[in-house]
Amino acid sequence: MSGMVFDGCDVTELAERFGTPLYVMSETELRRRMRAVKRAFSERYEDVEVLYAGKAFLPRAMCALVKSEGLGLDVVSSGEIHTAVSVGFPMERAYFHGNNKTAEDLTMAMDVGVGRFVVDNRDELDLLASMAEERKTEVSVLFRLAPGVSGDTHRYIQTAHTDCKFGMPLLGEGLRDCVDTATKAPYVKLLGFHFHVGSQLMENRAYLEALEVLGDLMKTLREENGFETKELNIGGGIGIPYGKGQREVDLDFFLGCIVETAERICSERGMARPRLVIEPGRWIAGPSGITLYRVGTVKEIPGIRTYVSVDGGMADNPRPSLYQAEYRCVLANRLDDPADSVVTVAGRCCESGDILIKDAELPLPERGDVVAVFDTGAYNFSMASGYNRLRRPAVVLVKDGEARCIVERQSFDDLIKGESVPEDLL
Ligand SMILES: Cc1ncc(COP(=O)(O)O)c(C=O)c1O
């Protein structure tokens, strides 16, 4: 019987050594992907910055990898900032996103010298401008825009339509007022704009549409407000194939069209080219990770379906129950056996919706088999919850046959840490 190997490591052995559920990340693949985006983008345009979107997966070791590959970082909370600072990340290369940054978040970001504040709305602009003035600290700012386009993706991960909680809409005079305020504020340096059209986009149509909208806006602001755009951040969102039959995006084509469009919108309108920033998360982390589970109960409901329950589920991967995300899997310890049954891989949480994979084609699983689910490197560990008081799984970083634990499995004591019971209740 042959077993699955991932970045040189026998997967069944990893499950035995570190326990299950287990997140396994390939260092080789993470580095390869970071380099591929950087190359594809910087070969085509002279002034670029590639950020990794930390929301996809951001333990400290990942921050250290991003730092060693020379990428910048997209952060959205004080927690992500703290994580980055803890590994000595060069914070001038961090971009601070989010639609509701608190005064504490902004203070921390200024204290550690975050490079860009991606201001989401008027309220945040006023707060940041007054805080910066009080501290006499200059802050470099981009405005997040909602350019009114919709990416072809699940509606929960569309983020650039007008009726959206993110960004400044282009309707009315609100944005122009914000530009005026920012350019007059003594400690605010407005550099340009940001949009993120959505996540898991398998084609670049929405980016191109958004760029056209931005081209017109940049021209108007230059002519009517005297504002020259120096930096344009086009967000993340490059999709990956999850389900059967989906294909990899052609990264060179995907990014090539974006760069060509950016160049064209500038030359057609007689504008200088701004610095271009991109911030993929999923494309880098997703395919670099797998999750291992141990099979427990196998329950056949005659004529209906067979449920194969594993020792994790929506607590370690909420995506299938959140937006019907699809995944593929294998039995890592039985790769040679014919995949002659169709089963439903169910999680162990107390929700009927906790189904990881609906119609998985596998050899009929038995208790103790190891299920390896592919492409779980992004938005799994980072979205994990403590539902049902399941302990958060460990994360192992593998490379060329060596495995290192980068996040320990939570212990039972970790689960109750920080909790107290008023004496009269004991
Ligand atoms: C502002 C911003 N940038 C980048 C990303 C990363 O997106 P993805 O992981 O799809 O590349 C997101 C994801 O939600 C985002 O909101």
Short mmCIF file of C-alpha atoms and ligand atoms in Angstrom, two decimals:
data_model
loop_
_atom_site.label_atom_id
_atom_site.label_comp_id
_atom_site.label_asym_id
_atom_site.label_seq_id
_atom_site.Cartn_x
_atom_site.Cartn_y
_atom_site.Cartn_z
CA MET A 1 0.00 0.00 0.00
CA SER A 2 1.49 3.33 -0.92
CA GLY A 3 0.95 6.46 1.10
CA MET A 4 0.74 10.10 0.23
CA VAL A 5 3.83 12.29 0.39
CA PHE A 6 3.66 16.06 0.87
CA ASP A 7 6.83 18.14 0.50
CA GLY A 8 8.87 14.99 1.11
CA CYS A 9 6.94 13.90 4.22
CA ASP A 10 4.89 10.73 4.56
CA VAL A 11 1.47 12.09 5.43
CA THR A 12 0.31 9.05 7.43
CA GLU A 13 3.42 9.35 9.58
CA LEU A 14 2.67 13.04 10.17
CA ALA A 15 -0.82 12.11 11.37
CA GLU A 16 0.66 9.57 13.78
CA ARG A 17 3.42 11.84 15.03
CA PHE A 18 1.44 15.07 15.49
CA GLY A 19 -2.11 13.76 15.88
CA THR A 20 -5.21 14.80 13.97
CA PRO A 21 -6.82 17.03 12.87
CA LEU A 22 -3.60 18.53 11.61
CA TYR A 23 -2.87 21.47 9.32
CA VAL A 24 0.20 20.78 7.20
CA MET A 25 1.84 23.61 5.24
CA SER A 26 4.53 23.14 2.61
CA GLU A 27 7.34 25.66 2.97
CA THR A 28 8.57 24.86 -0.54
CA GLU A 29 5.18 25.64 -2.06
CA LEU A 30 4.65 28.79 0.00
CA ARG A 31 8.01 30.15 -1.13
CA ARG A 32 7.44 29.10 -4.74
CA ARG A 33 4.11 30.87 -4.85
CA MET A 34 5.38 34.06 -3.24
CA ARG A 35 8.19 34.16 -5.79
CA ALA A 36 5.85 33.43 -8.69
CA VAL A 37 3.54 36.39 -7.94
CA LYS A 38 6.46 38.68 -7.36
CA ARG A 39 8.06 37.66 -10.63
CA ALA A 40 4.86 37.76 -12.71
CA PHE A 41 4.03 41.21 -11.44
CA SER A 42 7.43 42.89 -11.27
CA GLU A 43 8.60 41.64 -14.68
CA ARG A 44 5.86 43.69 -16.28
CA TYR A 45 5.83 46.94 -14.36
CA GLU A 46 8.67 48.98 -12.98
CA ASP A 47 7.22 50.11 -9.65
CA VAL A 48 5.38 47.35 -7.81
CA GLU A 49 4.88 46.09 -4.29
CA VAL A 50 3.58 42.58 -3.61
CA LEU A 51 1.93 42.10 -0.23
CA TYR A 52 0.79 38.88 1.31
CA ALA A 53 -2.74 39.14 2.75
CA GLY A 54 -2.24 37.91 6.29
CA LYS A 55 -5.92 37.14 6.83
CA ALA A 56 -5.45 33.97 4.78
CA PHE A 57 -3.00 32.37 7.25
CA LEU A 58 -0.79 34.25 9.67
CA PRO A 59 1.00 32.34 12.40
CA ARG A 60 4.33 33.89 13.36
CA ALA A 61 6.31 31.48 11.19
CA MET A 62 4.30 32.58 8.15
CA CYS A 63 5.16 36.21 8.92
CA ALA A 64 8.80 35.20 9.09
CA LEU A 65 8.54 33.47 5.70
CA VAL A 66 6.89 36.52 4.14
CA LYS A 67 9.64 38.67 5.56
CA SER A 68 12.36 36.38 4.23
CA GLU A 69 10.80 36.42 0.73
CA GLY A 70 10.79 40.23 0.76
CA LEU A 71 7.03 40.71 0.41
CA GLY A 72 5.04 43.36 2.23
CA LEU A 73 2.08 42.48 4.44
CA ASP A 74 -1.62 43.30 4.47
CA VAL A 75 -2.85 43.45 8.07
CA VAL A 76 -6.37 44.09 9.37
CA SER A 77 -6.16 44.11 13.16
CA SER A 78 -3.98 44.87 16.14
CA GLY A 79 -3.60 41.10 16.52
CA GLU A 80 -2.09 40.75 13.07
CA ILE A 81 0.12 43.78 13.71
CA HIS A 82 1.30 42.28 16.99
CA THR A 83 2.08 38.98 15.26
CA ALA A 84 4.13 40.74 12.59
CA VAL A 85 6.00 42.87 15.11
CA SER A 86 6.83 39.74 17.13
CA VAL A 87 9.02 38.44 14.28
CA GLY A 88 10.62 41.78 13.52
CA PHE A 89 8.61 42.35 10.34
CA PRO A 90 9.58 45.67 8.66
CA MET A 91 6.34 47.47 9.49
CA GLU A 92 6.93 50.22 6.94
CA ARG A 93 5.96 47.50 4.43
CA ALA A 94 2.65 46.77 6.17
CA TYR A 95 -0.67 48.10 4.86
CA PHE A 96 -3.37 48.46 7.47
CA HIS A 97 -6.86 47.56 6.17
CA GLY A 98 -10.26 47.21 7.78
CA ASN A 99 -13.66 48.89 7.79
CA ASN A 100 -13.73 49.61 11.51
CA LYS A 101 -10.30 50.30 12.91
CA THR A 102 -10.54 51.36 16.52
CA ALA A 103 -8.59 54.21 18.11
CA GLU A 104 -6.52 51.52 19.88
CA ASP A 105 -5.77 49.85 16.54
CA LEU A 106 -4.70 53.15 15.01
CA THR A 107 -2.54 54.02 18.02
CA MET A 108 -0.75 50.69 17.85
CA ALA A 109 -0.28 51.02 14.10
CA MET A 110 1.25 54.48 14.50
CA ASP A 111 3.42 53.33 17.40
CA VAL A 112 4.99 50.56 15.32
CA GLY A 113 5.30 52.64 12.15
CA VAL A 114 2.86 50.89 9.81
CA GLY A 115 3.64 52.02 6.25
CA ARG A 116 0.14 52.69 4.88
CA PHE A 117 -3.26 53.28 6.39
CA VAL A 118 -5.92 52.14 3.98
CA VAL A 119 -8.71 54.42 5.13
CA ASP A 120 -12.15 52.92 4.61
CA ASN A 121 -14.51 55.83 5.31
CA ARG A 122 -14.97 59.46 6.30
CA ASP A 123 -15.24 58.69 9.98
CA GLU A 124 -11.92 56.86 10.00
CA LEU A 125 -10.27 59.68 8.05
CA ASP A 126 -11.34 62.25 10.63
CA LEU A 127 -10.21 60.06 13.51
CA LEU A 128 -6.85 59.26 11.95
CA ALA A 129 -6.21 62.86 10.88
CA SER A 130 -6.88 64.17 14.40
CA MET A 131 -4.81 61.45 16.05
CA ALA A 132 -1.91 62.05 13.67
CA GLU A 133 -2.07 65.80 14.30
CA GLU A 134 -2.12 65.33 18.04
CA ARG A 135 0.94 63.06 17.88
CA LYS A 136 2.60 65.18 15.19
CA THR A 137 3.20 61.98 13.22
CA GLU A 138 2.75 61.88 9.48
CA VAL A 139 0.63 59.00 8.17
CA SER A 140 0.64 57.75 4.59
CA VAL A 141 -2.85 57.01 3.39
CA LEU A 142 -4.74 55.25 0.60
CA PHE A 143 -8.52 55.46 0.35
CA ARG A 144 -10.36 52.20 -0.03
CA LEU A 145 -12.96 52.59 -2.76
CA ALA A 146 -16.06 50.67 -3.72
CA PRO A 147 -15.81 51.13 -7.49
CA GLY A 148 -19.22 49.56 -8.07
CA VAL A 149 -18.17 46.34 -9.78
CA SER A 150 -19.05 42.76 -8.86
CA GLY A 151 -16.60 39.88 -9.11
CA ASP A 152 -17.84 36.46 -10.23
CA THR A 153 -17.73 34.79 -6.86
CA HIS A 154 -19.88 33.94 -3.86
CA ARG A 155 -21.77 37.04 -2.69
CA TYR A 156 -20.19 36.78 0.78
CA ILE A 157 -16.79 37.44 -0.76
CA GLN A 158 -17.74 40.18 -3.20
CA THR A 159 -16.33 43.40 -1.84
CA ALA A 160 -16.44 46.20 -4.43
CA HIS A 161 -20.10 46.71 -5.28
CA THR A 162 -21.71 49.96 -4.19
CA ASP A 163 -23.98 48.47 -1.50
CA CYS A 164 -21.06 47.04 0.46
CA LYS A 165 -19.73 47.59 3.95
CA PHE A 166 -16.23 48.17 2.60
CA GLY A 167 -14.83 51.33 1.13
CA MET A 168 -16.01 54.72 -0.05
CA PRO A 169 -18.71 54.67 -2.72
CA LEU A 170 -18.18 56.81 -5.79
CA LEU A 171 -21.68 58.26 -5.60
CA GLY A 172 -22.18 61.89 -4.67
CA GLU A 173 -19.53 64.24 -3.35
CA GLY A 174 -18.36 62.17 -0.36
CA LEU A 175 -15.15 60.94 -1.90
CA ARG A 176 -14.18 64.36 -3.30
CA ASP A 177 -14.71 65.87 0.15
CA CYS A 178 -12.48 63.21 1.66
CA VAL A 179 -9.75 63.95 -0.89
CA ASP A 180 -9.98 67.66 -0.06
CA THR A 181 -9.86 67.01 3.67
CA ALA A 182 -6.91 64.64 3.38
CA THR A 183 -4.87 66.91 1.13
CA LYS A 184 -5.37 69.79 3.57
CA ALA A 185 -4.72 67.79 6.75
CA PRO A 186 -1.22 68.65 7.97
CA TYR A 187 -0.19 65.15 9.01
CA VAL A 188 -1.97 63.12 6.34
CA LYS A 189 -0.16 62.21 3.14
CA LEU A 190 -2.75 60.91 0.67
CA LEU A 191 -0.95 58.74 -1.87
CA GLY A 192 -3.76 57.07 -3.77
CA PHE A 193 -6.44 54.43 -3.77
CA HIS A 194 -7.20 50.83 -3.04
CA PHE A 195 -9.91 48.42 -4.15
CA HIS A 196 -10.42 44.73 -3.58
CA VAL A 197 -13.04 43.38 -5.94
CA GLY A 198 -13.57 40.09 -4.14
CA SER A 199 -11.98 36.80 -3.35
CA GLN A 200 -11.65 33.49 -5.22
CA LEU A 201 -11.82 35.11 -8.68
CA MET A 202 -10.94 32.71 -11.48
CA GLU A 203 -10.89 35.48 -14.08
CA ASN A 204 -9.79 39.10 -14.05
CA ARG A 205 -12.80 40.83 -15.66
CA ALA A 206 -13.85 42.65 -12.47
CA TYR A 207 -10.30 43.97 -11.88
CA LEU A 208 -10.21 45.37 -15.41
CA GLU A 209 -13.60 47.02 -15.00
CA ALA A 210 -12.53 48.52 -11.69
CA LEU A 211 -9.34 49.86 -13.27
CA GLU A 212 -11.34 51.65 -15.96
CA VAL A 213 -13.49 53.25 -13.27
CA LEU A 214 -10.38 54.27 -11.37
CA GLY A 215 -8.81 55.74 -14.51
CA ASP A 216 -11.72 58.16 -14.89
CA LEU A 217 -11.71 59.01 -11.22
CA MET A 218 -7.97 59.67 -11.12
CA LYS A 219 -8.29 61.96 -14.13
CA THR A 220 -11.18 63.92 -12.62
CA LEU A 221 -9.38 64.31 -9.31
CA ARG A 222 -6.28 65.54 -11.07
CA GLU A 223 -8.16 68.06 -13.18
CA GLU A 224 -10.65 69.28 -10.62
CA ASN A 225 -8.92 68.78 -7.27
CA GLY A 226 -5.28 68.96 -8.35
CA PHE A 227 -4.68 65.55 -6.83
CA GLU A 228 -2.11 63.26 -8.50
CA THR A 229 -2.46 59.53 -7.72
CA LYS A 230 0.90 58.06 -6.75
CA GLU A 231 -0.16 54.61 -5.65
CA LEU A 232 -2.87 52.18 -6.70
CA ASN A 233 -3.49 49.04 -4.68
CA ILE A 234 -5.64 46.54 -6.57
CA GLY A 235 -6.24 44.16 -3.67
CA GLY A 236 -6.08 40.38 -3.67
CA GLY A 237 -8.56 37.83 -4.90
CA ILE A 238 -6.76 35.51 -7.32
CA GLY A 239 -8.68 32.24 -7.18
CA ILE A 240 -7.49 28.67 -6.89
CA PRO A 241 -9.07 25.43 -8.16
CA TYR A 242 -10.83 23.72 -5.25
CA GLY A 243 -13.34 21.37 -6.83
CA LYS A 244 -13.08 18.63 -9.42
CA GLY A 245 -12.58 19.93 -12.95
CA GLN A 246 -11.55 23.47 -11.95
CA ARG A 247 -8.31 24.71 -13.46
CA GLU A 248 -5.44 26.87 -12.18
CA VAL A 249 -5.57 30.48 -13.34
CA ASP A 250 -2.78 31.41 -15.72
CA LEU A 251 -0.98 33.82 -13.43
CA ASP A 252 1.02 35.53 -16.18
CA PHE A 253 -2.08 36.15 -18.24
CA PHE A 254 -4.15 37.17 -15.22
CA LEU A 255 -1.63 39.73 -13.98
CA GLY A 256 -0.41 40.66 -17.45
CA CYS A 257 -3.86 41.99 -18.47
CA ILE A 258 -4.12 43.94 -15.24
CA VAL A 259 -0.76 45.60 -15.77
CA GLU A 260 -1.52 46.38 -19.43
CA THR A 261 -4.84 47.92 -18.45
CA ALA A 262 -3.22 50.01 -15.73
CA GLU A 263 -0.65 51.28 -18.23
CA ARG A 264 -3.28 52.01 -20.85
CA ILE A 265 -5.67 53.89 -18.55
CA CYS A 266 -2.77 56.14 -17.56
CA SER A 267 -1.39 56.77 -21.05
CA GLU A 268 -4.85 57.37 -22.56
CA ARG A 269 -5.51 60.02 -19.94
CA GLY A 270 -2.03 61.51 -19.99
CA MET A 271 -1.32 60.54 -16.39
CA ALA A 272 1.95 59.37 -14.84
CA ARG A 273 1.90 55.69 -13.88
CA PRO A 274 1.31 55.15 -10.18
CA ARG A 275 3.04 52.49 -8.12
CA LEU A 276 0.98 49.28 -8.36
CA VAL A 277 0.36 47.14 -5.29
CA ILE A 278 -1.23 43.69 -5.20
CA GLU A 279 -2.11 41.65 -2.11
CA PRO A 280 -2.98 37.99 -2.72
CA GLY A 281 -3.60 35.68 0.22
CA ARG A 282 -5.45 32.59 -0.94
CA TRP A 283 -3.35 32.04 -4.08
CA ILE A 284 -0.21 31.87 -1.95
CA ALA A 285 -1.42 29.96 1.10
CA GLY A 286 -4.37 27.88 -0.15
CA PRO A 287 -2.69 25.21 -2.28
CA SER A 288 0.32 25.17 0.07
CA GLY A 289 -1.71 23.46 2.77
CA ILE A 290 -3.59 20.26 3.46
CA THR A 291 -5.56 19.13 6.49
CA LEU A 292 -5.36 15.61 7.88
CA TYR A 293 -8.23 13.93 9.70
CA ARG A 294 -8.73 10.48 11.12
CA VAL A 295 -11.84 8.56 10.08
CA GLY A 296 -14.14 7.54 12.93
CA THR A 297 -17.71 6.41 12.36
CA VAL A 298 -18.73 5.14 8.94
CA LYS A 299 -22.51 5.11 8.69
CA GLU A 300 -24.41 3.81 5.70
CA ILE A 301 -28.00 4.93 5.29
CA PRO A 302 -29.16 2.27 2.81
CA GLY A 303 -30.07 3.65 -0.57
CA ILE A 304 -29.37 7.21 0.55
CA ARG A 305 -25.75 7.89 1.45
CA THR A 306 -22.76 6.90 3.53
CA TYR A 307 -21.54 9.37 6.13
CA VAL A 308 -17.85 9.16 6.95
CA SER A 309 -17.26 11.18 10.09
CA VAL A 310 -13.84 12.65 10.79
CA ASP A 311 -12.32 14.11 13.92
CA GLY A 312 -12.55 17.75 12.83
CA GLY A 313 -15.00 19.79 10.79
CA MET A 314 -16.45 23.27 10.71
CA ALA A 315 -14.41 24.33 13.74
CA ASP A 316 -11.16 23.93 11.77
CA ASN A 317 -12.65 24.61 8.31
CA PRO A 318 -15.81 26.73 8.35
CA ARG A 319 -15.77 27.44 4.60
CA PRO A 320 -18.08 24.63 3.43
CA SER A 321 -20.79 25.58 5.92
CA LEU A 322 -20.21 29.32 5.46
CA TYR A 323 -20.36 29.47 1.67
CA GLN A 324 -20.73 25.96 0.31
CA ALA A 325 -17.04 25.79 -0.51
CA GLU A 326 -15.95 22.63 -2.30
CA TYR A 327 -12.92 20.55 -1.48
CA ARG A 328 -11.19 17.42 -2.77
CA CYS A 329 -9.69 14.70 -0.62
CA VAL A 330 -7.94 11.33 -0.68
CA LEU A 331 -7.33 8.55 1.80
CA ALA A 332 -3.67 9.28 2.41
CA ASN A 333 -2.87 5.78 3.67
CA ARG A 334 -4.63 3.99 0.77
CA LEU A 335 -3.64 5.80 -2.38
CA ASP A 336 -3.48 2.57 -4.40
CA ASP A 337 -7.00 1.41 -3.55
CA PRO A 338 -9.63 2.12 -6.21
CA ALA A 339 -11.86 5.11 -5.43
CA ASP A 340 -15.00 3.04 -5.97
CA SER A 341 -17.38 4.55 -3.45
CA VAL A 342 -19.07 7.93 -3.15
CA VAL A 343 -19.34 9.12 0.44
CA THR A 344 -20.09 12.25 2.42
CA VAL A 345 -17.24 13.40 4.63
CA ALA A 346 -18.88 14.84 7.73
CA GLY A 347 -17.38 16.88 10.51
CA ARG A 348 -17.94 16.11 14.18
CA CYS A 349 -19.65 19.36 15.19
CA CYS A 350 -23.23 19.54 16.39
CA GLU A 351 -24.64 21.02 13.21
CA SER A 352 -26.23 19.09 10.35
CA GLY A 353 -24.53 21.61 8.07
CA ASP A 354 -21.11 20.47 9.23
CA ILE A 355 -20.31 18.58 6.05
CA LEU A 356 -16.78 18.94 4.71
CA ILE A 357 -17.20 17.24 1.33
CA LYS A 358 -20.50 16.16 -0.12
CA ASP A 359 -19.75 13.53 -2.76
CA ALA A 360 -16.19 12.41 -2.26
CA GLU A 361 -15.00 9.55 -4.45
CA LEU A 362 -12.86 7.39 -2.22
CA PRO A 363 -12.07 3.75 -1.47
CA LEU A 364 -14.72 2.89 1.14
CA PRO A 365 -13.17 4.46 4.25
CA GLU A 366 -12.68 2.52 7.45
CA ARG A 367 -12.16 3.68 11.01
CA GLY A 368 -8.54 4.81 11.40
CA ASP A 369 -7.94 5.83 7.78
CA VAL A 370 -6.32 9.22 7.22
CA VAL A 371 -8.26 11.69 5.08
CA ALA A 372 -6.14 14.41 3.48
CA VAL A 373 -8.16 17.42 2.30
CA PHE A 374 -6.38 19.54 -0.31
CA ASP A 375 -6.03 23.32 -0.62
CA THR A 376 -6.82 24.15 2.97
CA GLY A 377 -3.87 26.49 3.57
CA ALA A 378 -5.95 29.67 3.34
CA TYR A 379 -8.91 30.71 5.50
CA ASN A 380 -8.94 27.48 7.50
CA PHE A 381 -6.52 27.95 10.41
CA SER A 382 -7.23 31.70 10.32
CA MET A 383 -11.02 31.21 10.44
CA ALA A 384 -11.01 28.35 12.94
CA SER A 385 -13.32 28.61 15.93
CA GLY A 386 -13.57 26.88 19.26
CA TYR A 387 -17.07 25.57 18.55
CA ASN A 388 -18.02 22.57 20.68
CA ARG A 389 -14.86 23.25 22.65
CA LEU A 390 -12.84 21.40 20.06
CA ARG A 391 -9.17 22.17 20.49
CA ARG A 392 -7.59 24.14 17.65
CA PRO A 393 -5.37 21.75 15.65
CA ALA A 394 -1.60 22.04 15.44
CA VAL A 395 0.12 23.44 12.35
CA VAL A 396 3.16 21.68 10.96
CA LEU A 397 5.51 23.24 8.41
CA VAL A 398 7.07 20.65 6.12
CA LYS A 399 9.98 20.96 3.74
CA ASP A 400 12.00 18.33 1.90
CA GLY A 401 10.99 15.54 4.26
CA GLU A 402 11.40 17.52 7.49
CA ALA A 403 8.46 18.53 9.66
CA ARG A 404 8.44 21.29 12.25
CA CYS A 405 5.53 22.20 14.47
CA ILE A 406 4.85 25.95 14.15
CA VAL A 407 1.62 26.09 16.16
CA GLU A 408 0.93 23.62 18.95
CA ARG A 409 -2.40 21.90 19.29
CA GLN A 410 -4.43 23.63 21.99
CA SER A 411 -4.44 21.74 25.25
CA PHE A 412 -7.52 21.20 27.39
CA ASP A 413 -6.02 23.71 29.82
CA ASP A 414 -5.68 26.23 26.98
CA LEU A 415 -9.41 25.86 26.45
CA ILE A 416 -10.28 27.03 29.94
CA LYS A 417 -7.39 29.48 30.35
CA GLY A 418 -8.51 32.91 31.46
CA GLU A 419 -11.90 31.70 32.62
CA SER A 420 -13.00 32.08 36.21
CA VAL A 421 -16.04 30.95 38.14
CA PRO A 422 -17.51 33.31 40.77
CA GLU A 423 -17.00 31.65 44.15
CA ASP A 424 -20.70 31.38 45.00
CA LEU A 425 -21.20 29.25 41.89
CA LEU A 426 -18.72 26.60 42.91
C1 LIG B 1 -8.46 44.12 1.31
C2 LIG B 1 -8.14 42.72 0.99
N1 LIG B 1 -6.98 42.44 0.38
C3 LIG B 1 -6.61 41.18 0.09
C4 LIG B 1 -7.43 40.12 0.40
C5 LIG B 1 -6.97 38.75 0.07
O1 LIG B 1 -7.83 38.09 -0.78
P1 LIG B 1 -7.42 36.68 -1.37
O2 LIG B 1 -7.04 35.82 -0.23
O3 LIG B 1 -8.64 36.22 -2.06
O4 LIG B 1 -6.28 36.91 -2.32
C6 LIG B 1 -8.66 40.36 1.03
C7 LIG B 1 -9.55 39.25 1.37
O5 LIG B 1 -10.62 39.36 1.87
C8 LIG B 1 -9.01 41.69 1.33
O6 LIG B 1 -10.17 41.97 1.95
#
